[in-house]
């Protein structure tokens, strides 16, 4: 992870109790979740409830992230990030003060794991969901900045891709304050580090590539050629090649533009699958109904026919509802 300043790895003894100076709420530390340039995050417990708690020696950094989370909560009808639960200071025996904030602990699976277990078709659905949230974020005047696979988690049910660390969030127009090289367009020579929507969309394209190249790859002497080559070699991403390429080149100026293109691809794929799979199921069912009618007494033929038609209608309705639920 690169940014001005060094990594803040704040060590807190597992099992220790952290009590806030101002609000006197107490948390038992369970395990470390990660650390970065803006602080260290731990899984903690308050009573019987699990929470995530972030410590930082830089109180201004904590203030910025808290303001971002508060902004998220003002967006009606949207849960853009983890909910903010508490903000306080932890005073050490030597008088040193460590600022911290407590947020909702999101349970779920890593994006890579979820896609492996549930199928590649979920990638497009989850990306569309994330693009909706990014659009909401950008409209509040913020850019996520350090968007990467490690900062994403799939919560369920229902399945939803959510971000879990807002440490790199930067106000639009400023220089990105925290980033990871592999997802950074500046590192690849594909654009500046100015905080704008296209910066996040480049990172999202790299997230999609990283799913199928978990060891990542070097930029080499011709970064642009390397990116396009990896994209073209990844069969699972072929339906999204055009969209990903546009995101890499910065052709999208808003998340909504990329979302619309992704939705068109999903609708096209759904139509193709329906056209190829549904008729065969229907034909098989009609054959079964026809067979049943022929072998039944004349008085029961109409009954079986109506029952068969009813089943067909119900199956179709469930299929349509299933498709619609994927967009929620």
XYZ file of C-alpha atoms in Angstrom:
328
model
C 0.000 0.000 0.000
C 1.474 3.344 -0.997
C 0.823 6.825 0.240
C 2.695 9.586 2.053
C 3.446 8.431 5.581
C 4.251 4.982 6.882
C 2.112 2.061 7.900
C 0.403 2.400 11.272
C 0.552 -1.046 12.833
C -0.900 -0.504 16.300
C -0.534 -3.575 18.482
C -3.285 -4.274 20.999
C -3.100 -7.361 23.194
C -5.745 -9.939 22.314
C -8.263 -10.267 25.132
C -7.550 -6.749 26.380
C -10.404 -4.390 27.183
C -10.427 -0.987 25.510
C -12.498 1.637 27.311
C -13.256 5.024 25.788
C -12.262 8.162 27.720
C -15.382 10.167 26.930
C -18.258 7.690 26.638
C -16.853 4.895 28.814
C -17.976 2.114 26.451
C -15.779 -0.971 26.735
C -14.674 -3.426 24.034
C -12.803 -6.731 24.306
C -10.246 -7.254 21.533
C -10.600 -10.600 19.740
C -8.234 -10.498 16.737
C -6.505 -8.200 14.274
C -8.276 -7.776 10.940
C -5.704 -5.636 9.143
C -3.559 -2.513 9.203
C -2.669 0.284 6.804
C -1.399 3.807 6.528
C -4.394 5.201 8.419
C -4.472 2.765 11.321
C -5.191 -0.782 12.467
C -8.549 -2.583 12.555
C -9.487 -5.234 15.126
C -12.462 -7.486 15.642
C -13.847 -6.722 19.089
C -16.777 -7.612 21.258
C -19.165 -5.346 23.125
C -21.321 -7.530 25.304
C -22.379 -10.292 22.936
C -22.153 -8.175 19.801
C -19.197 -8.275 17.435
C -17.899 -4.945 16.144
C -14.909 -3.677 14.169
C -12.737 -1.079 15.876
C -10.119 1.064 14.130
C -7.238 2.661 16.036
C -5.056 5.482 14.754
C -2.345 7.741 16.151
C -3.573 10.391 13.731
C -6.753 11.888 15.181
C -7.398 13.956 12.031
C -7.441 10.738 9.974
C -10.034 9.266 12.331
C -12.099 12.468 12.087
C -12.059 12.308 8.277
C -13.160 8.670 8.166
C -15.876 9.286 10.755
C -17.189 12.182 8.654
C -17.278 9.882 5.618
C -19.270 7.240 7.512
C -21.661 9.907 8.786
C -22.131 11.103 5.201
C -22.950 7.541 4.145
C -25.644 7.317 6.805
C -27.338 10.468 5.479
C -27.934 8.832 2.093
C -31.535 7.681 2.456
C -32.351 4.102 1.581
C -28.707 3.151 1.049
C -26.145 1.339 3.189
C -22.945 2.469 1.530
C -20.534 1.266 4.182
C -20.466 -0.166 7.691
C -22.621 1.712 10.206
C -20.784 4.021 12.622
C -21.361 3.019 16.266
C -18.922 4.961 18.459
C -16.032 7.461 18.390
C -13.666 7.991 21.313
C -10.081 8.107 22.644
C -8.199 5.367 24.459
C -5.716 6.679 27.041
C -2.630 4.537 27.630
C -0.950 4.107 31.067
C 1.816 6.489 29.919
C -0.770 9.128 29.033
C -0.553 8.589 25.277
C -3.898 8.967 23.515
C -5.012 6.670 20.690
C -8.086 7.733 18.759
C -10.540 5.077 17.600
C -13.948 4.576 16.115
C -16.248 1.562 16.214
C -18.258 0.365 13.253
C -20.557 -2.460 12.272
C -18.754 -5.765 11.726
C -19.863 -7.103 8.361
C -20.041 -10.889 8.152
C -19.688 -12.488 4.768
C -17.328 -14.036 2.263
C -14.475 -12.654 0.243
C -15.543 -11.837 -3.306
C -13.200 -14.467 -4.781
C -14.580 -17.187 -2.509
C -18.197 -16.254 -3.198
C -17.730 -16.327 -6.987
C -15.986 -19.723 -6.818
C -18.791 -21.203 -4.717
C -21.811 -19.644 -6.452
C -20.736 -19.236 -10.070
C -19.218 -16.655 -12.416
C -22.627 -15.271 -13.405
C -22.794 -13.588 -9.973
C -19.888 -11.283 -10.836
C -21.944 -9.076 -13.145
C -24.821 -8.874 -10.651
C -22.543 -7.881 -7.762
C -20.644 -5.343 -9.872
C -23.919 -3.663 -10.863
C -24.849 -3.410 -7.181
C -21.466 -1.913 -6.328
C -21.707 0.601 -9.174
C -25.031 1.827 -7.724
C -23.332 2.407 -4.369
C -20.344 4.099 -5.992
C -22.699 6.449 -7.839
C -24.301 7.387 -4.519
C -20.854 7.894 -2.958
C -19.638 10.086 -5.824
C -22.785 12.203 -5.636
C -21.931 13.030 -2.011
C -18.577 14.434 -3.175
C -16.301 11.528 -2.210
C -14.151 9.036 -4.133
C -13.429 5.650 -2.555
C -9.752 5.739 -3.570
C -8.351 2.470 -2.225
C -10.875 0.219 -3.949
C -9.465 -3.322 -4.009
C -10.519 -6.925 -3.546
C -9.411 -6.944 0.101
C -11.730 -4.031 0.887
C -14.812 -5.804 -0.479
C -16.988 -8.462 1.089
C -20.165 -10.253 -0.010
C -22.813 -10.218 2.699
C -25.869 -12.475 2.420
C -28.719 -13.220 2.266
C -29.451 -11.496 -0.001
C -26.052 -11.371 -1.670
C -24.634 -7.831 -1.733
C -21.125 -6.561 -2.405
C -20.100 -4.063 0.280
C -16.911 -2.214 1.181
C -15.375 -2.577 4.630
C -12.652 0.097 4.901
C -13.034 3.790 4.074
C -9.437 4.703 4.904
C -8.643 5.774 1.337
C -11.790 7.811 0.764
C -10.862 11.227 -0.655
C -12.846 14.345 -1.489
C -13.357 14.815 -5.209
C -10.739 16.917 -6.949
C -7.962 16.234 -4.455
C -5.047 13.823 -4.773
C -5.873 10.233 -3.769
C -4.520 9.878 -0.242
C -4.209 6.076 -0.051
C -3.929 3.482 -2.777
C -2.624 0.025 -3.632
C -0.333 -0.153 -6.673
C -2.042 -3.008 -8.527
C -5.386 -1.139 -8.544
C -3.905 2.337 -9.087
C -4.135 3.782 -12.601
C -1.157 6.036 -11.913
C 1.016 2.962 -11.333
C -0.110 1.542 -14.688
C 0.409 4.846 -16.481
C -3.288 4.959 -17.414
C -4.167 8.258 -15.743
C -3.573 10.575 -12.816
C -4.223 10.111 -9.105
C -6.836 12.838 -9.079
C -9.888 11.846 -7.018
C -12.622 11.443 -9.626
C -15.163 8.786 -10.561
C -12.994 7.345 -13.344
C -10.281 6.567 -10.757
C -12.641 4.263 -8.835
C -13.897 2.655 -12.047
C -10.342 1.802 -13.146
C -9.828 0.140 -9.757
C -13.105 -1.787 -10.143
C -11.924 -3.085 -13.541
C -8.718 -4.268 -11.832
C -10.798 -5.984 -9.136
C -12.545 -7.973 -11.872
C -9.181 -8.900 -13.403
C -7.700 -9.814 -10.023
C -10.448 -12.391 -9.423
C -8.959 -14.521 -12.185
C -5.319 -13.544 -11.580
C -5.036 -13.909 -7.788
C -1.236 -13.689 -7.803
C -1.530 -10.350 -9.626
C 0.947 -9.560 -12.383
C 3.721 -7.072 -13.104
C 3.235 -4.072 -15.387
C 6.411 -4.756 -17.377
C 7.776 -2.274 -19.889
C 4.423 -1.814 -21.641
C 1.708 -1.663 -18.926
C -1.144 -0.953 -21.333
C -0.295 -3.979 -23.478
C -0.038 -6.178 -20.377
C -3.517 -5.136 -19.154
C -5.197 -5.713 -22.511
C -3.425 -9.037 -22.952
C -4.531 -10.306 -19.533
C -8.085 -9.160 -20.216
C -8.255 -10.924 -23.587
C -6.812 -14.128 -22.091
C -9.434 -14.337 -19.335
C -12.339 -16.371 -20.723
C -14.596 -15.692 -17.730
C -14.452 -11.957 -18.465
C -15.176 -12.157 -22.204
C -18.792 -10.936 -21.786
C -17.468 -7.829 -20.012
C -14.357 -7.141 -22.105
C -15.674 -3.964 -23.729
C -16.888 -2.509 -20.424
C -13.665 -3.330 -18.593
C -11.562 -1.881 -21.401
C -13.558 1.371 -21.331
C -13.053 1.577 -17.552
C -9.301 1.005 -17.938
C -9.031 3.820 -20.482
C -11.130 6.221 -18.405
C -13.941 6.432 -20.966
C -16.561 6.438 -18.195
C -16.987 9.704 -16.321
C -19.717 8.363 -13.997
C -20.517 5.045 -12.357
C -23.988 5.230 -13.852
C -22.554 4.993 -17.385
C -20.657 1.812 -16.554
C -23.676 0.414 -14.707
C -25.939 0.905 -17.760
C -23.489 -0.988 -19.986
C -23.203 -3.809 -17.437
C -26.994 -4.063 -17.206
C -27.295 -4.352 -20.990
C -24.826 -7.247 -20.945
C -26.686 -9.008 -18.120
C -30.032 -8.590 -19.875
C -28.565 -9.926 -23.104
C -27.082 -12.945 -21.312
C -30.353 -13.576 -19.465
C -32.328 -13.406 -22.721
C -29.901 -15.832 -24.376
C -30.090 -18.314 -21.501
C -33.884 -18.061 -21.374
C -34.197 -18.634 -25.109
C -31.984 -21.713 -25.005
C -33.058 -23.268 -21.729
C -36.731 -22.422 -21.180
C -38.172 -23.949 -24.415
C -36.627 -27.321 -23.707
C -38.123 -27.339 -20.214
C -41.501 -26.295 -21.568
C -41.430 -28.876 -24.346
C -40.571 -31.579 -21.844
C -43.390 -30.484 -19.559
C -45.908 -30.287 -22.441
C -44.915 -33.800 -23.482
C -45.550 -35.029 -19.943
C -48.932 -33.281 -19.825
C -49.906 -34.664 -23.257
C -48.894 -38.165 -22.212
C -50.930 -37.878 -19.011
C -54.000 -36.643 -20.897
C -53.874 -39.500 -23.403
C -53.652 -42.133 -20.695
C -56.461 -40.623 -18.629
C -60.187 -41.221 -18.893
C -62.014 -38.654 -21.059
C -63.627 -37.046 -18.028
C -60.297 -36.218 -16.445
C -58.485 -34.958 -19.531
C -59.625 -31.344 -19.137
C -58.724 -31.430 -15.436
C -55.155 -32.589 -16.112
C -54.845 -30.105 -18.953
C -55.769 -27.153 -16.723
C -53.505 -28.413 -13.929
C -50.627 -28.723 -16.386
C -51.198 -25.227 -17.725
C -51.318 -23.892 -14.169
C -47.988 -25.478 -13.338
C -46.417 -23.979 -16.461
C -47.708 -20.515 -15.497
C -46.397 -20.843 -11.919
C -42.968 -21.974 -13.140
C -42.783 -18.986 -15.495
C -43.788 -16.597 -12.706
C -41.125 -17.956 -10.350
C -38.512 -17.624 -13.077
C -39.449 -13.986 -13.718
C -39.412 -13.185 -9.980
C -35.996 -14.839 -9.672
C -34.602 -12.644 -12.463
C -36.070 -9.482 -10.912
C -34.654 -10.319 -7.465
C -31.168 -10.356 -8.880
C -31.465 -6.618 -9.581
C -32.561 -5.617 -6.097
